[in-house]
PDB file of C-alpha atoms in Angstrom:
ATOM      1  CA  MET A 106      15.355   7.292  -0.010  1.00 28.00           C
ATOM      2  CA  PHE A 107      12.595   9.614   1.116  1.00 32.00           C
ATOM      3  CA  LYS A 108      13.861  12.381  -1.170  1.00 33.00           C
ATOM      4  CA  ILE A 109      13.323  10.004  -4.073  1.00 31.00           C
ATOM      5  CA  ALA A 110       9.833   9.217  -2.832  1.00 37.00           C
ATOM      6  CA  LEU A 111       8.920  12.879  -2.561  1.00 35.00           C
ATOM      7  CA  GLU A 112      10.260  13.714  -5.997  1.00 40.00           C
ATOM      8  CA  SER A 113       8.656  10.658  -7.543  1.00 38.00           C
ATOM      9  CA  TYR A 114       5.108  11.152  -6.334  1.00 40.00           C
ATOM     10  CA  LYS A 115       4.471  14.837  -6.933  1.00 40.00           C
ATOM     11  CA  GLY A 116       0.902  13.970  -7.899  1.00 40.00           C
ATOM     12  CA  VAL A 117       0.093  13.138  -4.287  1.00 44.00           C
ATOM     13  CA  LEU A 118       1.756  16.269  -2.989  1.00 42.00           C
ATOM     14  CA  ALA A 119       0.150  18.522  -5.596  1.00 44.00           C
ATOM     15  CA  ALA A 120      -3.258  17.105  -4.781  1.00 43.00           C
ATOM     16  CA  LEU A 121      -2.708  18.028  -1.140  1.00 43.00           C
ATOM     17  CA  GLN A 122      -1.800  21.621  -1.942  1.00 48.00           C
ATOM     18  CA  ASN A 123      -5.239  22.675  -3.157  1.00 51.00           C
ATOM     19  CA  ASN A 124      -6.469  23.195   0.426  1.00 52.00           C
ATOM     20  CA  SER A 125      -9.283  20.687  -0.031  1.00 57.00           C
ATOM     21  CA  PRO A 126      -9.784  17.991   2.626  1.00 70.00           C
ATOM     22  CA  VAL A 127      -7.378  15.086   2.192  1.00 73.00           C
ATOM     23  CA  ILE A 128     -10.210  12.590   2.130  1.00 74.00           C
ATOM     24  CA  SER A 129     -11.713  14.240  -0.976  1.00 78.00           C
ATOM     25  CA  SER A 130      -8.395  14.791  -2.782  1.00 84.00           C
ATOM     26  CA  LYS A 131      -7.525  12.655  -5.803  1.00 87.00           C
ATOM     27  CA  ILE A 132      -4.313  11.754  -7.568  1.00 87.00           C
ATOM     28  CA  PRO A 133      -4.061  11.331 -11.355  1.00 89.00           C
ATOM     29  CA  LEU A 134      -3.029   7.882 -12.548  1.00 91.00           C
ATOM     30  CA  ASN A 135      -0.859   7.059 -15.550  1.00 92.00           C
ATOM     31  CA  ASN A 136      -3.876   5.916 -17.584  1.00 92.00           C
ATOM     32  CA  GLY A 137      -5.807   9.180 -17.308  1.00 91.00           C
ATOM     33  CA  THR A 138      -8.108   8.195 -14.450  1.00 91.00           C
ATOM     34  CA  SER A 139      -7.814   9.435 -10.875  1.00 91.00           C
ATOM     35  CA  LEU A 140      -7.784   7.742  -7.485  1.00 91.00           C
ATOM     36  CA  PRO A 141      -8.873   9.158  -4.108  1.00 91.00           C
ATOM     37  CA  ILE A 142      -5.701   9.561  -2.055  1.00 86.00           C
ATOM     38  CA  VAL A 143      -7.146   8.041   1.110  1.00 85.00           C
ATOM     39  CA  GLY A 144      -8.829   4.663   0.866  1.00 88.00           C
ATOM     40  CA  PHE A 145     -10.984   2.659   3.257  1.00 91.00           C
ATOM     41  CA  GLY A 146      -9.548  -0.820   3.789  1.00 90.00           C
ATOM     42  CA  THR A 147     -11.937  -3.660   4.613  1.00 93.00           C
ATOM     43  CA  TYR A 148      -9.394  -6.270   5.715  1.00 90.00           C
ATOM     44  CA  LEU A 149     -10.703  -8.301   8.697  1.00 88.00           C
ATOM     45  CA  ILE A 150     -14.166  -6.734   8.486  1.00 92.00           C
ATOM     46  CA  GLU A 151     -16.657  -9.589   8.565  1.00 91.00           C
ATOM     47  CA  GLU A 152     -19.554  -9.763   6.129  1.00 93.00           C
ATOM     48  CA  HIS A 153     -22.238  -9.060   8.720  1.00 94.00           C
ATOM     49  CA  LYS A 154     -20.494  -5.796   9.692  1.00 95.00           C
ATOM     50  CA  ILE A 155     -19.877  -4.513   6.172  1.00 96.00           C
ATOM     51  CA  HIS A 156     -23.135  -2.575   5.736  1.00 97.00           C
ATOM     52  CA  THR A 157     -22.757  -0.650   8.995  1.00 96.00           C
ATOM     53  CA  VAL A 158     -19.061   0.075   8.454  1.00 94.00           C
ATOM     54  CA  LEU A 159     -19.475   1.229   4.838  1.00 96.00           C
ATOM     55  CA  ASP A 160     -22.407   3.404   5.850  1.00 96.00           C
ATOM     56  CA  ALA A 161     -20.087   5.250   8.226  1.00 94.00           C
ATOM     57  CA  ALA A 162     -17.268   5.358   5.656  1.00 94.00           C
ATOM     58  CA  LEU A 163     -19.449   6.953   2.977  1.00 95.00           C
ATOM     59  CA  LYS A 164     -20.929   9.363   5.511  1.00 94.00           C
ATOM     60  CA  TYR A 165     -17.480  10.667   6.416  1.00 91.00           C
ATOM     61  CA  GLY A 166     -16.368  11.063   2.820  1.00 92.00           C
ATOM     62  CA  TYR A 167     -14.547   7.890   1.817  1.00 92.00           C
ATOM     63  CA  ARG A 168     -14.800   7.272  -1.921  1.00 95.00           C
ATOM     64  CA  ASN A 169     -12.096   4.615  -2.295  1.00 93.00           C
ATOM     65  CA  ILE A 170     -13.029   1.172  -0.965  1.00 95.00           C
ATOM     66  CA  ASP A 171     -10.344  -1.525  -0.836  1.00 94.00           C
ATOM     67  CA  THR A 172     -11.072  -5.242  -0.661  1.00 94.00           C
ATOM     68  CA  ALA A 173      -9.686  -8.551  -1.966  1.00 92.00           C
ATOM     69  CA  ALA A 174     -10.852 -12.046  -2.779  1.00 91.00           C
ATOM     70  CA  MET A 175      -9.039 -13.374   0.284  1.00 91.00           C
ATOM     71  CA  TYR A 176     -10.984 -10.966   2.549  1.00 93.00           C
ATOM     72  CA  GLU A 177     -14.149 -12.908   1.641  1.00 93.00           C
ATOM     73  CA  ASN A 178     -16.346  -9.817   1.847  1.00 95.00           C
ATOM     74  CA  GLU A 179     -16.557  -8.678  -1.803  1.00 95.00           C
ATOM     75  CA  LYS A 180     -20.168  -9.811  -2.229  1.00 96.00           C
ATOM     76  CA  ALA A 181     -21.248  -8.082   0.972  1.00 97.00           C
ATOM     77  CA  ILE A 182     -19.553  -4.873  -0.169  1.00 97.00           C
ATOM     78  CA  GLY A 183     -21.417  -4.971  -3.478  1.00 96.00           C
ATOM     79  CA  ILE A 184     -24.758  -5.492  -1.751  1.00 97.00           C
ATOM     80  CA  ALA A 185     -24.057  -2.736   0.779  1.00 98.00           C
ATOM     81  CA  LEU A 186     -23.025  -0.203  -1.870  1.00 97.00           C
ATOM     82  CA  ARG A 187     -26.101  -0.942  -3.963  1.00 97.00           C
ATOM     83  CA  ASP A 188     -28.180  -0.022  -0.937  1.00 98.00           C
ATOM     84  CA  LEU A 189     -26.085   2.869   0.405  1.00 98.00           C
ATOM     85  CA  LEU A 190     -25.072   4.863  -2.680  1.00 98.00           C
ATOM     86  CA  PRO A 191     -28.562   6.361  -3.201  1.00 98.00           C
ATOM     87  CA  LYS A 192     -28.628   7.346   0.478  1.00 98.00           C
ATOM     88  CA  TYR A 193     -25.683   9.687  -0.122  1.00 97.00           C
ATOM     89  CA  SER A 194     -26.775  10.771  -3.623  1.00 98.00           C
ATOM     90  CA  LEU A 195     -23.875   8.854  -5.147  1.00 97.00           C
ATOM     91  CA  SER A 196     -23.647   6.757  -8.285  1.00 96.00           C
ATOM     92  CA  ARG A 197     -21.360   3.796  -8.881  1.00 94.00           C
ATOM     93  CA  LYS A 198     -18.862   5.965 -10.790  1.00 92.00           C
ATOM     94  CA  ASP A 199     -18.410   8.165  -7.699  1.00 95.00           C
ATOM     95  CA  VAL A 200     -16.768   5.339  -5.758  1.00 96.00           C
ATOM     96  CA  PHE A 201     -13.452   3.724  -6.681  1.00 95.00           C
ATOM     97  CA  ILE A 202     -13.433   0.049  -5.681  1.00 95.00           C
ATOM     98  CA  THR A 203     -10.130  -1.804  -5.526  1.00 94.00           C
ATOM     99  CA  THR A 204     -10.005  -5.574  -5.255  1.00 93.00           C
ATOM    100  CA  LYS A 205      -7.164  -8.047  -5.528  1.00 92.00           C
ATOM    101  CA  LEU A 206      -7.030 -11.492  -7.085  1.00 84.00           C
ATOM    102  CA  ARG A 207      -6.242 -14.385  -4.795  1.00 72.00           C
ATOM    103  CA  ALA A 208      -2.545 -15.254  -4.885  1.00 58.00           C
ATOM    104  CA  GLU A 209      -1.461 -18.407  -6.648  1.00 54.00           C
ATOM    105  CA  ASP A 210      -0.890 -21.544  -4.622  1.00 44.00           C
ATOM    106  CA  GLU A 211       2.354 -21.334  -2.648  1.00 44.00           C
ATOM    107  CA  THR A 212       3.446 -24.758  -3.861  1.00 39.00           C
ATOM    108  CA  THR A 213       3.602 -23.574  -7.472  1.00 42.00           C
ATOM    109  CA  SER A 214       7.113 -23.635  -8.894  1.00 43.00           C
ATOM    110  CA  GLY A 215       9.024 -20.407  -9.480  1.00 45.00           C
ATOM    111  CA  VAL A 216       8.918 -20.829 -13.255  1.00 44.00           C
ATOM    112  CA  LYS A 217       5.183 -21.406 -13.248  1.00 53.00           C
ATOM    113  CA  ASN A 218       4.740 -18.434 -10.903  1.00 65.00           C
ATOM    114  CA  THR A 219       6.463 -16.161 -13.393  1.00 67.00           C
ATOM    115  CA  LYS A 220       4.349 -17.384 -16.310  1.00 73.00           C
ATOM    116  CA  LEU A 221       1.165 -17.109 -14.264  1.00 77.00           C
ATOM    117  CA  ARG A 222       2.043 -13.544 -13.302  1.00 82.00           C
ATOM    118  CA  ILE A 223       2.475 -12.553 -16.954  1.00 86.00           C
ATOM    119  CA  ASP A 224      -0.661 -14.385 -18.106  1.00 88.00           C
ATOM    120  CA  SER A 225      -2.686 -12.764 -15.334  1.00 89.00           C
ATOM    121  CA  TRP A 226      -1.381  -9.320 -16.231  1.00 93.00           C
ATOM    122  CA  LYS A 227      -2.186  -9.812 -19.917  1.00 93.00           C
ATOM    123  CA  GLU A 228      -5.754 -10.752 -19.008  1.00 92.00           C
ATOM    124  CA  LEU A 229      -6.096  -7.646 -16.836  1.00 92.00           C
ATOM    125  CA  ILE A 230      -4.822  -5.517 -19.732  1.00 93.00           C
ATOM    126  CA  ARG A 231      -7.508  -7.053 -21.949  1.00 93.00           C
ATOM    127  CA  LEU A 232     -10.227  -6.354 -19.379  1.00 91.00           C
ATOM    128  CA  ASN A 233      -9.034  -2.770 -18.965  1.00 90.00           C
ATOM    129  CA  ASP A 234      -8.899  -2.071 -22.744  1.00 85.00           C
ATOM    130  CA  ASN A 235      -7.208   1.311 -22.279  1.00 76.00           C
ATOM    131  CA  GLY A 236      -9.846   2.427 -19.804  1.00 73.00           C
ATOM    132  CA  ARG A 237     -12.774   1.390 -21.998  1.00 79.00           C
ATOM    133  CA  GLY A 238     -13.236  -2.074 -20.513  1.00 82.00           C
ATOM    134  CA  VAL A 239     -14.847  -3.399 -17.358  1.00 88.00           C
ATOM    135  CA  LEU A 240     -11.857  -2.350 -15.235  1.00 92.00           C
ATOM    136  CA  ARG A 241     -11.245   1.369 -14.721  1.00 92.00           C
ATOM    137  CA  ALA A 242      -7.565   0.831 -13.914  1.00 94.00           C
ATOM    138  CA  ILE A 243      -5.229  -2.092 -13.202  1.00 95.00           C
ATOM    139  CA  GLY A 244      -2.514  -2.364 -10.597  1.00 95.00           C
ATOM    140  CA  VAL A 245      -0.496  -4.778  -8.503  1.00 95.00           C
ATOM    141  CA  SER A 246       0.307  -5.380  -4.856  1.00 93.00           C
ATOM    142  CA  ASN A 247       3.549  -6.235  -3.065  1.00 93.00           C
ATOM    143  CA  PHE A 248       5.604  -6.117  -6.272  1.00 94.00           C
ATOM    144  CA  LEU A 249       9.346  -5.634  -6.045  1.00 95.00           C
ATOM    145  CA  ALA A 250      11.239  -3.739  -8.733  1.00 96.00           C
ATOM    146  CA  LYS A 251      12.152  -7.005 -10.472  1.00 95.00           C
ATOM    147  CA  HIS A 252       8.484  -8.028 -10.707  1.00 95.00           C
ATOM    148  CA  LEU A 253       7.477  -4.673 -12.179  1.00 96.00           C
ATOM    149  CA  THR A 254      10.346  -4.761 -14.654  1.00 97.00           C
ATOM    150  CA  HIS A 255       9.333  -8.237 -15.797  1.00 95.00           C
ATOM    151  CA  ILE A 256       5.657  -7.548 -16.512  1.00 95.00           C
ATOM    152  CA  ILE A 257       6.426  -4.224 -18.194  1.00 97.00           C
ATOM    153  CA  SER A 258       9.125  -5.758 -20.401  1.00 96.00           C
ATOM    154  CA  LYS A 259       6.773  -8.560 -21.478  1.00 95.00           C
ATOM    155  CA  THR A 260       3.652  -6.460 -22.093  1.00 96.00           C
ATOM    156  CA  GLY A 261       4.700  -2.825 -22.404  1.00 96.00           C
ATOM    157  CA  VAL A 262       1.947  -1.829 -19.966  1.00 96.00           C
ATOM    158  CA  PRO A 263       2.892  -0.591 -16.487  1.00 97.00           C
ATOM    159  CA  PRO A 264       0.434  -0.838 -13.600  1.00 96.00           C
ATOM    160  CA  VAL A 265      -1.128   2.382 -12.354  1.00 94.00           C
ATOM    161  CA  VAL A 266      -0.577   1.470  -8.701  1.00 93.00           C
ATOM    162  CA  ASN A 267       1.647  -0.814  -6.650  1.00 94.00           C
ATOM    163  CA  GLN A 268       0.106  -1.329  -3.220  1.00 93.00           C
ATOM    164  CA  VAL A 269       2.785  -2.042  -0.602  1.00 92.00           C
ATOM    165  CA  GLU A 270       3.235  -2.046   3.146  1.00 90.00           C
ATOM    166  CA  PHE A 271       4.752   1.262   4.193  1.00 87.00           C
ATOM    167  CA  HIS A 272       5.277   2.949   7.556  1.00 88.00           C
ATOM    168  CA  PRO A 273       8.253   4.192   9.638  1.00 87.00           C
ATOM    169  CA  TYR A 274       9.215   0.585  10.442  1.00 87.00           C
ATOM    170  CA  TYR A 275       8.945  -0.645   6.833  1.00 85.00           C
ATOM    171  CA  ASN A 276      10.662   1.037   3.912  1.00 81.00           C
ATOM    172  CA  HIS A 277      11.663  -0.130   0.438  1.00 86.00           C
ATOM    173  CA  PRO A 278      14.844  -0.174  -1.684  1.00 85.00           C
ATOM    174  CA  ASP A 279      15.607   2.908  -3.755  1.00 85.00           C
ATOM    175  CA  GLU A 280      15.242   0.891  -6.961  1.00 91.00           C
ATOM    176  CA  LEU A 281      11.509   0.480  -6.329  1.00 91.00           C
ATOM    177  CA  TYR A 282      10.983   4.236  -5.952  1.00 86.00           C
ATOM    178  CA  GLU A 283      13.108   4.937  -9.014  1.00 87.00           C
ATOM    179  CA  LEU A 284      11.224   2.446 -11.193  1.00 92.00           C
ATOM    180  CA  CYS A 285       7.843   3.756 -10.072  1.00 90.00           C
ATOM    181  CA  CYS A 286       9.043   7.274 -10.830  1.00 87.00           C
ATOM    182  CA  LYS A 287      10.158   6.210 -14.309  1.00 91.00           C
ATOM    183  CA  TYR A 288       6.769   4.737 -15.217  1.00 94.00           C
ATOM    184  CA  ASN A 289       4.612   7.089 -13.120  1.00 90.00           C
ATOM    185  CA  ILE A 290       3.367   4.215 -10.968  1.00 92.00           C
ATOM    186  CA  ILE A 291       1.750   5.371  -7.736  1.00 89.00           C
ATOM    187  CA  LEU A 292       2.851   3.617  -4.568  1.00 88.00           C
ATOM    188  CA  GLN A 293      -0.131   3.145  -2.287  1.00 88.00           C
ATOM    189  CA  ALA A 294       0.599   2.334   1.344  1.00 87.00           C
ATOM    190  CA  TYR A 295      -1.227  -0.216   3.442  1.00 88.00           C
ATOM    191  CA  ALA A 296      -0.687  -1.083   7.125  1.00 86.00           C
ATOM    192  CA  SER A 297       0.184   2.575   7.691  1.00 85.00           C
ATOM    193  CA  LEU A 298      -0.220   2.249  11.455  1.00 85.00           C
ATOM    194  CA  GLY A 299       2.582  -0.297  11.711  1.00 82.00           C
ATOM    195  CA  GLY A 300       0.909  -3.558  10.712  1.00 72.00           C
ATOM    196  CA  SER A 301      -2.461  -4.859   9.573  1.00 64.00           C
ATOM    197  CA  ASP A 302      -3.068  -7.203  12.501  1.00 68.00           C
ATOM    198  CA  ASN A 303      -1.158  -5.378  15.234  1.00 69.00           C
ATOM    199  CA  PRO A 304      -0.683  -1.643  14.570  1.00 72.00           C
ATOM    200  CA  VAL A 305       2.199  -1.228  17.022  1.00 82.00           C
ATOM    201  CA  LEU A 306       3.247   2.250  15.916  1.00 88.00           C
ATOM    202  CA  ILE A 307       0.177   3.972  17.319  1.00 88.00           C
ATOM    203  CA  ARG A 308       1.540   3.055  20.768  1.00 90.00           C
ATOM    204  CA  HIS A 309       5.082   4.292  20.070  1.00 91.00           C
ATOM    205  CA  SER A 310       6.187   6.980  22.542  1.00 93.00           C
ATOM    206  CA  VAL A 311       7.442   9.359  19.830  1.00 93.00           C
ATOM    207  CA  VAL A 312       4.227   9.057  17.823  1.00 92.00           C
ATOM    208  CA  LYS A 313       2.148   9.664  20.942  1.00 93.00           C
ATOM    209  CA  GLU A 314       4.294  12.673  21.858  1.00 94.00           C
ATOM    210  CA  VAL A 315       3.822  14.246  18.415  1.00 92.00           C
ATOM    211  CA  ALA A 316       0.098  13.525  18.555  1.00 92.00           C
ATOM    212  CA  THR A 317      -0.227  15.224  21.929  1.00 94.00           C
ATOM    213  CA  LYS A 318       1.770  18.244  20.750  1.00 94.00           C
ATOM    214  CA  HIS A 319      -0.468  18.772  17.725  1.00 92.00           C
ATOM    215  CA  GLN A 320      -3.688  17.684  19.455  1.00 93.00           C
ATOM    216  CA  VAL A 321      -4.407  14.880  17.011  1.00 90.00           C
ATOM    217  CA  SER A 322      -4.551  11.094  17.295  1.00 90.00           C
ATOM    218  CA  PRO A 323      -1.500   8.812  16.829  1.00 90.00           C
ATOM    219  CA  ALA A 324      -3.227   7.354  13.760  1.00 87.00           C
ATOM    220  CA  GLN A 325      -3.505  10.821  12.215  1.00 87.00           C
ATOM    221  CA  VAL A 326       0.216  11.410  12.800  1.00 88.00           C
ATOM    222  CA  LEU A 327       1.151   8.197  10.985  1.00 87.00           C
ATOM    223  CA  LEU A 328      -1.200   8.823   8.067  1.00 84.00           C
ATOM    224  CA  LYS A 329       0.148  12.355   7.710  1.00 84.00           C
ATOM    225  CA  TRP A 330       3.718  11.016   7.769  1.00 85.00           C
ATOM    226  CA  GLY A 331       2.996   8.691   4.880  1.00 81.00           C
ATOM    227  CA  LEU A 332       1.242  11.383   2.860  1.00 79.00           C
ATOM    228  CA  GLN A 333       4.192  13.717   3.349  1.00 78.00           C
ATOM    229  CA  GLU A 334       6.425  10.979   1.971  1.00 76.00           C
ATOM    230  CA  GLY A 335       4.266  11.037  -1.169  1.00 68.00           C
ATOM    231  CA  PHE A 336       2.273   7.847  -0.682  1.00 64.00           C
ATOM    232  CA  GLY A 337      -1.441   7.279  -1.208  1.00 56.00           C
ATOM    233  CA  LYS A 338      -3.030   5.728   1.874  1.00 50.00           C
ATOM    234  CA  LEU A 339      -5.364   2.966   2.871  1.00 50.00           C
ATOM    235  CA  LYS A 340      -6.884   3.275   6.315  1.00 46.00           C
ATOM    236  CA  PHE A 341      -7.879  -0.072   7.786  1.00 42.00           C
ATOM    237  CA  LEU A 342     -10.671  -0.141  10.340  1.00 39.00           C
ATOM    238  CA  ASN A 343     -12.013  -3.169  12.154  1.00 35.00           C
ATOM    239  CA  SER A 344     -15.031  -2.076  14.132  1.00 27.00           C
TER     240      SER A 344
END
Protein backbone atom coordinates (compact mmCIF):
# COMPACT_ATOMS: atom_id res chain seq x y z
CA MET A 1 0.00 0.00 0.00
CA PHE A 2 2.68 2.48 0.97
CA LYS A 3 4.64 1.75 -2.21
CA ILE A 4 1.59 2.86 -4.16
CA ALA A 5 1.35 6.01 -2.07
CA LEU A 6 4.99 6.87 -2.65
CA GLU A 7 4.78 6.29 -6.38
CA SER A 8 1.50 8.15 -6.65
CA TYR A 9 2.48 11.37 -4.94
CA LYS A 10 5.89 12.15 -6.40
CA GLY A 11 4.97 15.84 -6.34
CA VAL A 12 5.20 15.87 -2.55
CA LEU A 13 8.48 14.00 -2.55
CA ALA A 14 10.01 16.13 -5.30
CA ALA A 15 9.05 19.28 -3.45
CA LEU A 16 10.90 17.99 -0.40
CA GLN A 17 14.09 17.30 -2.33
CA ASN A 18 14.94 20.93 -3.07
CA ASN A 19 16.49 21.39 0.40
CA SER A 20 14.09 24.21 1.24
CA PRO A 21 12.26 24.13 4.58
CA VAL A 22 9.23 21.84 4.50
CA ILE A 23 6.96 24.60 5.71
CA SER A 24 7.76 26.73 2.64
CA SER A 25 7.63 23.87 0.12
CA LYS A 26 4.71 23.63 -2.30
CA ILE A 27 3.20 20.85 -4.36
CA PRO A 28 1.74 21.39 -7.84
CA LEU A 29 -1.95 20.60 -8.21
CA ASN A 30 -3.68 19.09 -11.24
CA ASN A 31 -5.18 22.46 -12.22
CA GLY A 32 -1.87 24.32 -12.48
CA THR A 33 -1.92 25.96 -9.05
CA SER A 34 0.24 24.94 -6.10
CA LEU A 35 -0.46 24.19 -2.46
CA PRO A 36 1.88 24.56 0.54
CA ILE A 37 2.67 21.04 1.71
CA VAL A 38 2.15 21.78 5.40
CA GLY A 39 -1.07 23.45 6.45
CA PHE A 40 -2.23 25.04 9.69
CA GLY A 41 -5.50 23.49 10.87
CA THR A 42 -7.88 25.63 12.92
CA TYR A 43 -10.21 22.89 14.17
CA LEU A 44 -11.28 23.54 17.80
CA ILE A 45 -9.66 26.98 17.87
CA GLU A 46 -12.25 29.38 19.24
CA GLU A 47 -12.94 32.72 17.59
CA HIS A 48 -11.42 34.81 20.37
CA LYS A 49 -8.11 32.93 20.02
CA ILE A 50 -7.87 33.07 16.23
CA HIS A 51 -5.97 36.36 15.94
CA THR A 52 -3.25 35.33 18.39
CA VAL A 53 -2.88 31.83 16.93
CA LEU A 54 -2.75 33.00 13.30
CA ASP A 55 -0.23 35.68 14.23
CA ALA A 56 2.08 32.93 15.48
CA ALA A 57 1.33 30.71 12.47
CA LEU A 58 2.24 33.41 9.95
CA LYS A 59 5.32 34.35 11.95
CA TYR A 60 6.65 30.80 11.74
CA GLY A 61 5.99 30.47 8.03
CA TYR A 62 2.57 28.87 7.60
CA ARG A 63 0.97 29.89 4.32
CA ASN A 64 -1.82 27.30 4.16
CA ILE A 65 -4.72 27.91 6.56
CA ASP A 66 -7.41 25.23 6.89
CA THR A 67 -10.89 25.87 8.24
CA ALA A 68 -14.50 24.76 7.65
CA ALA A 69 -18.02 26.04 8.10
CA MET A 70 -18.54 23.62 10.98
CA TYR A 71 -15.51 25.07 12.83
CA GLU A 72 -17.47 28.34 13.16
CA ASN A 73 -14.33 30.47 12.93
CA GLU A 74 -14.23 31.45 9.23
CA LYS A 75 -15.25 35.06 9.88
CA ALA A 76 -12.66 35.46 12.62
CA ILE A 77 -9.98 34.07 10.31
CA GLY A 78 -10.89 36.58 7.61
CA ILE A 79 -10.74 39.48 10.05
CA ALA A 80 -7.44 38.29 11.52
CA LEU A 81 -5.79 37.86 8.12
CA ARG A 82 -6.92 41.30 6.98
CA ASP A 83 -5.10 42.71 9.99
CA LEU A 84 -2.06 40.40 10.02
CA LEU A 85 -1.04 40.07 6.36
CA PRO A 86 0.43 43.61 6.16
CA LYS A 87 2.39 42.91 9.35
CA TYR A 88 4.33 40.18 7.54
CA SER A 89 4.46 41.99 4.17
CA LEU A 90 2.06 39.45 2.69
CA SER A 91 -0.83 39.86 0.28
CA ARG A 92 -3.95 37.73 0.08
CA LYS A 93 -2.52 35.70 -2.82
CA ASP A 94 0.42 34.63 -0.62
CA VAL A 95 -1.84 32.60 1.66
CA PHE A 96 -3.81 29.53 0.57
CA ILE A 97 -7.07 29.27 2.53
CA THR A 98 -8.97 26.00 2.52
CA THR A 99 -12.52 25.79 3.80
CA LYS A 100 -15.12 23.04 3.66
CA LEU A 101 -18.86 23.21 3.13
CA ARG A 102 -21.05 21.93 5.93
CA ALA A 103 -22.09 18.33 5.34
CA GLU A 104 -25.66 17.61 4.34
CA ASP A 105 -28.14 16.60 7.00
CA GLU A 106 -27.56 13.02 8.14
CA THR A 107 -31.24 12.18 7.73
CA THR A 108 -31.10 12.79 3.98
CA SER A 109 -31.72 9.65 1.95
CA GLY A 110 -28.88 7.93 0.12
CA VAL A 111 -30.32 8.82 -3.29
CA LYS A 112 -30.68 12.46 -2.36
CA ASN A 113 -27.16 12.43 -0.90
CA THR A 114 -25.75 11.29 -4.22
CA LYS A 115 -27.62 13.95 -6.19
CA LEU A 116 -26.63 16.64 -3.70
CA ARG A 117 -22.99 15.61 -3.97
CA ILE A 118 -23.06 15.96 -7.76
CA ASP A 119 -24.98 19.25 -7.70
CA SER A 120 -22.56 20.67 -5.14
CA TRP A 121 -19.57 19.61 -7.21
CA LYS A 122 -21.01 21.16 -10.37
CA GLU A 123 -21.48 24.45 -8.53
CA LEU A 124 -17.89 24.36 -7.29
CA ILE A 125 -16.70 23.73 -10.85
CA ARG A 126 -18.65 26.81 -11.96
CA LEU A 127 -17.14 28.94 -9.20
CA ASN A 128 -13.64 27.72 -10.05
CA ASP A 129 -14.01 28.38 -13.82
CA ASN A 130 -10.72 26.66 -14.67
CA GLY A 131 -8.84 28.73 -12.12
CA ARG A 132 -10.29 32.04 -13.30
CA GLY A 133 -13.19 32.16 -10.84
CA VAL A 134 -13.51 33.06 -7.19
CA LEU A 135 -12.07 29.70 -6.09
CA ARG A 136 -8.39 29.03 -6.77
CA ALA A 137 -8.87 25.26 -6.61
CA ILE A 138 -11.60 22.80 -5.60
CA GLY A 139 -11.28 19.60 -3.63
CA VAL A 140 -13.13 17.17 -1.40
CA SER A 141 -12.74 15.62 2.03
CA ASN A 142 -13.24 12.07 3.30
CA PHE A 143 -14.11 10.73 -0.16
CA LEU A 144 -13.77 7.02 -0.84
CA ALA A 145 -12.78 5.75 -4.28
CA LYS A 146 -16.44 5.19 -5.19
CA HIS A 147 -17.30 8.82 -4.38
CA LEU A 148 -14.43 10.14 -6.49
CA THR A 149 -15.34 7.85 -9.37
CA HIS A 150 -18.94 9.05 -9.27
CA ILE A 151 -18.29 12.80 -9.39
CA ILE A 152 -15.60 12.42 -12.05
CA SER A 153 -17.82 10.23 -14.24
CA LYS A 154 -20.68 12.73 -13.99
CA THR A 155 -18.68 15.93 -14.52
CA GLY A 156 -15.33 15.00 -16.04
CA VAL A 157 -13.56 17.20 -13.47
CA PRO A 158 -11.47 15.56 -10.74
CA PRO A 159 -10.79 17.36 -7.47
CA VAL A 160 -7.28 18.65 -6.88
CA VAL A 161 -7.18 17.34 -3.31
CA ASN A 162 -8.92 14.72 -1.20
CA GLN A 163 -8.40 15.51 2.48
CA VAL A 164 -8.50 12.34 4.59
CA GLU A 165 -7.49 11.12 8.02
CA PHE A 166 -4.11 9.44 7.77
CA HIS A 167 -1.59 8.24 10.36
CA PRO A 168 0.03 4.91 11.36
CA TYR A 169 -3.26 3.77 12.93
CA TYR A 170 -5.42 4.77 9.94
CA ASN A 171 -4.70 3.72 6.38
CA HIS A 172 -6.82 3.45 3.24
CA PRO A 173 -7.60 0.79 0.61
CA ASP A 174 -5.25 0.50 -2.34
CA GLU A 175 -8.05 1.50 -4.72
CA LEU A 176 -8.08 5.02 -3.25
CA TYR A 177 -4.35 5.49 -3.84
CA GLU A 178 -4.62 4.05 -7.34
CA LEU A 179 -7.52 6.33 -8.31
CA CYS A 180 -5.78 9.41 -6.94
CA CYS A 181 -2.67 8.43 -8.87
CA LYS A 182 -4.70 8.05 -12.07
CA TYR A 183 -6.20 11.55 -11.82
CA ASN A 184 -3.25 13.24 -10.07
CA ILE A 185 -5.36 13.98 -7.00
CA ILE A 186 -3.28 14.90 -3.96
CA LEU A 187 -4.15 13.15 -0.72
CA GLN A 188 -3.83 15.58 2.16
CA ALA A 189 -3.65 14.11 5.64
CA TYR A 190 -5.43 15.43 8.69
CA ALA A 191 -5.28 14.13 12.28
CA SER A 192 -1.66 13.19 11.62
CA LEU A 193 -0.92 12.80 15.32
CA GLY A 194 -3.43 9.98 15.71
CA GLY A 195 -6.75 11.80 16.02
CA SER A 196 -8.15 15.32 15.99
CA ASP A 197 -9.56 15.29 19.52
CA ASN A 198 -7.16 12.86 21.19
CA PRO A 199 -3.78 12.57 19.43
CA VAL A 200 -2.85 9.24 21.03
CA LEU A 201 0.14 8.48 18.81
CA ILE A 202 2.33 11.20 20.27
CA ARG A 203 2.33 9.14 23.49
CA HIS A 204 3.14 5.84 21.77
CA SER A 205 6.35 4.26 23.11
CA VAL A 206 7.83 3.62 19.65
CA VAL A 207 7.15 7.18 18.50
CA LYS A 208 8.69 8.57 21.68
CA GLU A 209 11.72 6.30 21.27
CA VAL A 210 12.31 7.50 17.69
CA ALA A 211 11.85 11.10 18.78
CA THR A 212 14.42 10.73 21.54
CA LYS A 213 16.90 9.05 19.19
CA HIS A 214 16.68 11.88 16.65
CA GLN A 215 16.28 14.66 19.23
CA VAL A 216 12.95 15.84 17.87
CA SER A 217 9.40 15.89 19.22
CA PRO A 218 6.93 12.99 18.80
CA ALA A 219 4.77 15.30 16.67
CA GLN A 220 7.69 15.93 14.31
CA VAL A 221 8.23 12.17 13.94
CA LEU A 222 4.60 11.61 12.95
CA LEU A 223 4.52 14.52 10.51
CA LYS A 224 7.74 13.31 8.92
CA TRP A 225 6.29 9.79 8.62
CA GLY A 226 3.31 11.08 6.70
CA LEU A 227 5.42 13.24 4.41
CA GLN A 228 7.65 10.27 3.62
CA GLU A 229 4.53 8.35 2.64
CA GLY A 230 3.83 11.12 0.11
CA PHE A 231 1.00 12.94 1.86
CA GLY A 232 0.50 16.68 2.28
CA LYS A 233 -0.06 17.57 5.93
CA LEU A 234 -2.33 19.63 8.11
CA LYS A 235 -1.01 20.40 11.56
CA PHE A 236 -3.77 21.03 14.08
CA LEU A 237 -2.99 23.23 17.06
CA ASN A 238 -5.34 24.14 19.88
CA SER A 239 -3.59 26.69 22.04
